[in-house]
XYZ file of C-alpha atoms in Angstrom:
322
model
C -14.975 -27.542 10.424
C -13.152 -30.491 8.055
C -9.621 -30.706 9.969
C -8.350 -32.591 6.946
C -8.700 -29.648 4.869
C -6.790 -27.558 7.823
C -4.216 -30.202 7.537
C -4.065 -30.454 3.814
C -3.011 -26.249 4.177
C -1.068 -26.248 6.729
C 1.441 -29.458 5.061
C 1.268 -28.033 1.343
C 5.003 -26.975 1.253
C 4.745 -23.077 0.221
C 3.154 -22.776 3.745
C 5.622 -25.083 5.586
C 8.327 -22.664 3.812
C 6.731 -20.105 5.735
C 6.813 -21.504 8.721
C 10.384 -22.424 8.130
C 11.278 -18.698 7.862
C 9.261 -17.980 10.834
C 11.237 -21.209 12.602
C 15.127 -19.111 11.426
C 14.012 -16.254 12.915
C 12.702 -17.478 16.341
C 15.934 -19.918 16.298
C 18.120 -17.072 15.198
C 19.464 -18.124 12.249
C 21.351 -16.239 9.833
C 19.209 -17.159 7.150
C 18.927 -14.789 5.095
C 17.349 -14.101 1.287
C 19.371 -11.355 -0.949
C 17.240 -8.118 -1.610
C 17.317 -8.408 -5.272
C 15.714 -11.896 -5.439
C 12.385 -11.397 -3.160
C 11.429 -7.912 -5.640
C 11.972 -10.826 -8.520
C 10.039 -13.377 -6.726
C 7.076 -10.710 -6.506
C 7.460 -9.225 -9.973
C 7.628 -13.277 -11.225
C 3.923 -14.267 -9.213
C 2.340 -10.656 -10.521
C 3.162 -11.898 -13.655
C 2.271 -15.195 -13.675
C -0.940 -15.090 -11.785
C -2.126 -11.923 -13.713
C -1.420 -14.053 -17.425
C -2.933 -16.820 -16.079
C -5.954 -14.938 -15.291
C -6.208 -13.162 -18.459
C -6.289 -16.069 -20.273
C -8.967 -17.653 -18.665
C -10.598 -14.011 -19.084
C -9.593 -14.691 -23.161
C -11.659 -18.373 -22.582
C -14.498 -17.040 -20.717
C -15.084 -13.301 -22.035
C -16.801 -10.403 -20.444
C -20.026 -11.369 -19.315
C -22.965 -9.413 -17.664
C -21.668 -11.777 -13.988
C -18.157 -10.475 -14.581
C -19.408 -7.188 -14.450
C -22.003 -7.586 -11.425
C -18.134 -9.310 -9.886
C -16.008 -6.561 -10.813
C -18.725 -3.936 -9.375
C -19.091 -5.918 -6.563
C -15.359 -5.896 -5.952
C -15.195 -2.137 -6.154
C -17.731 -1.371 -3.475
C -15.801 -3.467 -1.290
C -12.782 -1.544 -1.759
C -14.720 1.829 -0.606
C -16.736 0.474 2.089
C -13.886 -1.084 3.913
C -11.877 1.502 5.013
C -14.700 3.806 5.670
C -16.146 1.587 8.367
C -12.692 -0.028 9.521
C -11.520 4.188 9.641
C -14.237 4.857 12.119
C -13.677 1.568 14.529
C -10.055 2.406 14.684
C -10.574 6.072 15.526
C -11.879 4.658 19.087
C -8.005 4.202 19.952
C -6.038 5.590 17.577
C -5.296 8.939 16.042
C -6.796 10.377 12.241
C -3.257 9.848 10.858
C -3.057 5.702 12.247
C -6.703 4.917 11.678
C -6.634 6.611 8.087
C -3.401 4.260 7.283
C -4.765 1.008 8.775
C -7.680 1.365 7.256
C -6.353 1.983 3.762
C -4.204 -1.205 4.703
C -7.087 -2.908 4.942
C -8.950 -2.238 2.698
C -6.547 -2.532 -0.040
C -5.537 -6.558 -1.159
C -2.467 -8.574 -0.496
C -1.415 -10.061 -3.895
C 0.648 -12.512 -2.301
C -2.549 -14.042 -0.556
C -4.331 -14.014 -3.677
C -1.672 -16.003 -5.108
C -1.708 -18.260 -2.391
C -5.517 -19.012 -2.077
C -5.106 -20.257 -6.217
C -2.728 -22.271 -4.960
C -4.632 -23.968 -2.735
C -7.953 -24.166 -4.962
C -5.650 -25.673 -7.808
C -4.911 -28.469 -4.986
C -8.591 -29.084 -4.277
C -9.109 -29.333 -8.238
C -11.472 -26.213 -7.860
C -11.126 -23.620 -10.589
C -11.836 -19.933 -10.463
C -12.971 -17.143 -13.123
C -9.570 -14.834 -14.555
C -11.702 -11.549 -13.825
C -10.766 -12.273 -10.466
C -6.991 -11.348 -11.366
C -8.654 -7.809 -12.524
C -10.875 -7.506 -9.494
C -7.796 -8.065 -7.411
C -5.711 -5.039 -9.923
C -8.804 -2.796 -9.170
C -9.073 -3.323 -5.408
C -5.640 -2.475 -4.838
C -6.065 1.812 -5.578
C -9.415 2.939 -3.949
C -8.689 2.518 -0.367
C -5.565 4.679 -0.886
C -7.781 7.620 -1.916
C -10.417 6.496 0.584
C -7.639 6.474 3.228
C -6.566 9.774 2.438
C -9.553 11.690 1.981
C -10.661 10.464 5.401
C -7.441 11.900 7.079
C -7.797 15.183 4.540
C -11.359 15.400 6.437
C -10.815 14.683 9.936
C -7.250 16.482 10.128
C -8.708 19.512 10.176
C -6.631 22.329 11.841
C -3.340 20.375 11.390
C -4.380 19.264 7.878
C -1.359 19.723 5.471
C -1.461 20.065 1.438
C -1.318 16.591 -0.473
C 0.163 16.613 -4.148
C -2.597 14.781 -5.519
C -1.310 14.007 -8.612
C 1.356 11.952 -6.845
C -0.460 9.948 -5.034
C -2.885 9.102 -7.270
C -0.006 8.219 -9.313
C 1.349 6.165 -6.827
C -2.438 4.499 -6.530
C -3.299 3.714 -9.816
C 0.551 3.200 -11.409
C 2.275 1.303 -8.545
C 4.480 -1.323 -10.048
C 2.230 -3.802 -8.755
C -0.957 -2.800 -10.408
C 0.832 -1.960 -13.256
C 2.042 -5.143 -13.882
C -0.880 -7.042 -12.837
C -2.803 -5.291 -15.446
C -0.397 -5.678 -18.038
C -0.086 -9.438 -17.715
C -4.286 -9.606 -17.458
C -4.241 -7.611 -21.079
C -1.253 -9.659 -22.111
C -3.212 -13.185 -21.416
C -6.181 -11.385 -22.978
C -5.008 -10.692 -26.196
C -2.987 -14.224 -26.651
C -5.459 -17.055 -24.720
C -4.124 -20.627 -25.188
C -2.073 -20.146 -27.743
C -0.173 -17.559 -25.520
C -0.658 -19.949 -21.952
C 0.799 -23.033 -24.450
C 3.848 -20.995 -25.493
C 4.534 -19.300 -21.366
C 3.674 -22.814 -19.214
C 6.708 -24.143 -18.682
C 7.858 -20.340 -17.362
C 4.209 -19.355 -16.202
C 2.853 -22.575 -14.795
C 5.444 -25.373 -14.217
C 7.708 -23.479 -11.476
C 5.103 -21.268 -10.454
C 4.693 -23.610 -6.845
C 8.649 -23.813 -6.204
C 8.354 -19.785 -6.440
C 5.753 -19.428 -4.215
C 7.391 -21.438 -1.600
C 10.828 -19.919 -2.247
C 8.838 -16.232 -1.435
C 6.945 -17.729 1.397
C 9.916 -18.662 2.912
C 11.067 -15.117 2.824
C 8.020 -13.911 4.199
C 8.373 -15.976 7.019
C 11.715 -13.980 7.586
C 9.519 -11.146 7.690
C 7.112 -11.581 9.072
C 8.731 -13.165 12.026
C 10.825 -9.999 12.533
C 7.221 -7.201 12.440
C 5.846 -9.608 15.544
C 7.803 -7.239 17.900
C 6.311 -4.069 16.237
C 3.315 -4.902 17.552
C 3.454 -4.750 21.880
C 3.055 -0.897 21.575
C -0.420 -1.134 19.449
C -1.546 -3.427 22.472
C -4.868 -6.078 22.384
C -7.219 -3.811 20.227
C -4.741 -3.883 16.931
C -4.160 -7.353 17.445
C -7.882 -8.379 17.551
C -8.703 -5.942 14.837
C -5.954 -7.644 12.335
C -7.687 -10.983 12.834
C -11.412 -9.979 13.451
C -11.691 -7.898 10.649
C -10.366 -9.573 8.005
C -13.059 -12.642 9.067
C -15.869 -10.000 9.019
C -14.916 -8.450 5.376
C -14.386 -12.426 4.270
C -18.272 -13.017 5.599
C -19.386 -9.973 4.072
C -17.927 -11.233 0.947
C -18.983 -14.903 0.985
C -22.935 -13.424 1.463
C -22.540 -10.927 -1.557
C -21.018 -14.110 -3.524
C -24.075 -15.989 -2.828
C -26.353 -13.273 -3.411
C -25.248 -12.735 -7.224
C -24.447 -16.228 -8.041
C -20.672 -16.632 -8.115
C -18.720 -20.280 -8.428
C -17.103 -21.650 -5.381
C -13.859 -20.488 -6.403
C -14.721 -17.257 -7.366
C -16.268 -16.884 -4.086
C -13.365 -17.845 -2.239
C -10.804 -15.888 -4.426
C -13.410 -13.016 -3.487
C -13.795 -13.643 -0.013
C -9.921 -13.770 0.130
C -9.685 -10.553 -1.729
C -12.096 -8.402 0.769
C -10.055 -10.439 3.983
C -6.534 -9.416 3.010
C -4.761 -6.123 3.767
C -1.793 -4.738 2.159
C 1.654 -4.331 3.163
C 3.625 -3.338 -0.249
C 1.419 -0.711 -2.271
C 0.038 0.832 0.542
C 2.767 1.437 2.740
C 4.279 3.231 0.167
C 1.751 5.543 -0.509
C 1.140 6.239 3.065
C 4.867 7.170 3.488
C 3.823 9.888 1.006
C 0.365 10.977 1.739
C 0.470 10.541 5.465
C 3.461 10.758 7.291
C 2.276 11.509 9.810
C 1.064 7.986 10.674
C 3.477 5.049 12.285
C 4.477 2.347 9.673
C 5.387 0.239 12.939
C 1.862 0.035 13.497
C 0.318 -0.818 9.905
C 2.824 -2.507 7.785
C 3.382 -5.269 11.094
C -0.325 -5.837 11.568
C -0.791 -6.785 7.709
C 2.001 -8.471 7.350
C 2.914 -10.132 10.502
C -1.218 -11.013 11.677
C -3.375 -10.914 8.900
C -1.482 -12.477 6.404
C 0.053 -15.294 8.337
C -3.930 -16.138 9.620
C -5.383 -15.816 6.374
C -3.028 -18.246 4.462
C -3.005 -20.854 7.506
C -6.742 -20.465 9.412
C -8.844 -17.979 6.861
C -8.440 -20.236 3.927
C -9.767 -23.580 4.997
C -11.847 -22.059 7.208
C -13.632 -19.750 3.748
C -13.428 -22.513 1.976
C -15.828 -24.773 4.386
C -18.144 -22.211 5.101
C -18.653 -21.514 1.323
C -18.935 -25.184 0.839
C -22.014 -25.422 3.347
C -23.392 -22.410 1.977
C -23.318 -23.394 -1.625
C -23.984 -27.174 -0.523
């Protein structure tokens, strides 16, 4: 594996910001980033990276490959948290396996963002349906999640307002605004990336650092979530993320996606949630223990993804592609 390209990662500075949150916590600083400005920071990288890739969807148009992408991208989001539903319920109970594996088979937006980040370094693009495969992946493994627990409950099965959490699936903030900056950067191309660049593009790295930094915080904080899930959740948050990323890097192959699509796809099936999920399990399944899922995603999975998964994606596409 190229160690420079480890290197060149782990010193770009949104990922030394998050290591300098991490760094507060473990010195116990009082650091500390007012609530009102990480929800902007979010609702400011939905937005950007969702009109950025609508205008490159504008530029490119809907072709019969973005179509084999998106559908490709969709059967990822159901088979993931089937099979991830049915390892986990070796340990755990319907309610904790359903959850984790609607975690993770769900996307991290934030990780998305991240891995453009780091292709824009290496001066390797990426195709702007990938911003809507990302939107679409977000919603199914909710559904998938709780069907599986509606099924497997059984006797202490409980009635689900499905219109709510469907709602809460396919409406989330997130998604929605995802979608509506995708349709936005549609409908306006260059002329509408000339007029947003110095908003949408110029500050969009000083953001994602400033965020990072915050997730550090975080993240940091989750680690000590985590003793009571033991070994198995631990090697489960980093194992399977690498085997969805594989999986994902072989379908990219198979159908003939760029290198950056296939890494922005890879990235997409390795990431789990920890903001639109958690929310709708809080609703659909209460039953299950947020100190479980929300830490593994958030405080495992996304830390290793940004810092080992990308380089190590990115080299293993290179020598398959090579």
């Amino acid at each position: 594996m190229d160690t420079n390209l480890i290197l060149s990662n782990l010193l770009s500075p949104p990922i030394l910001f998050f290591f300098l949150g991490v760094l507060a916590v473990a010195v116990r600083s009082d650091l500390e980033i007012p609530q009102p400005i990480p929800k902007f920071l979010s609702l400011y990288l939905l937005f950007a990276i969702g009109f950025r890739g609508g205008t490159e969807l504008h530029e490119s148009g809907l072709t019969s490959e973005v179509g084999i992408a998106l559908a490709a991208a969709m059967a990822m989001a159901f088979l993931v948290p089937l099979y991830s539903f049915f390892i986990l319920r070796v340990k755990l109970p319907v309610a904790d396996a359903a959850a984790i594996a609607a975690t993770y088979g769900s996307i991290s937006a934030v990780t998305f963002i991240t891995a453009a980040s780091f292709l824009q370094r290496l001066d390797v693009g990426f195709g702007g349906h990938l911003v809507a495969a990302m939107a679409l992946m977000e919603s199914p493994a909710i559904v998938v999640g709780v069907l599986l627990y509606n099924i497997h409950a059984r006797g202490e099965r409980r009635g689900i307002a499905w219109g709510e959490v469907l709602r809460e699936a396919f409406l989330n903030g997130s998604v929605f605004l995802i979608l509506g900056s995708l349709m936005i950067g549609v409908l306006t191309g260059a002329e509408g990336a000339s007029a947003l660049a110095p908003f949408a593009e110029d500050i969009f790295k000083g953001m994602l650092a400033f965020f990072l930094l915050d997730m550090g915080l975080i993240a940091a904080r989750r680690l000590g979530d985590l003793r009571r899930g033991g070994l198995f959740l631990t090697l489960f948050a980093i194992v399977i993320p690498m085997v969805n990323a594989m999986a994902a890097i072989a379908i990219a192959n198979l159908i003939g996606m760029s290198r950056g699509d296939a890494l922005m796809f890879a990235v997409l099936c390795a990431s789990a949630s920890y903001i639109a999920v958690p929310a709708a399990m809080r609703l659909s399944i209460p039953d299950a223990n947020p100190s479980l899922y929300v830490p593994m995603s958030l405080a495992i999975t996304f830390p290793f993804n940004i810092v080992v998964g990308l380089p190590l994606y990115m080299q293993i596409i290179e020598l398959f592609w090579r």
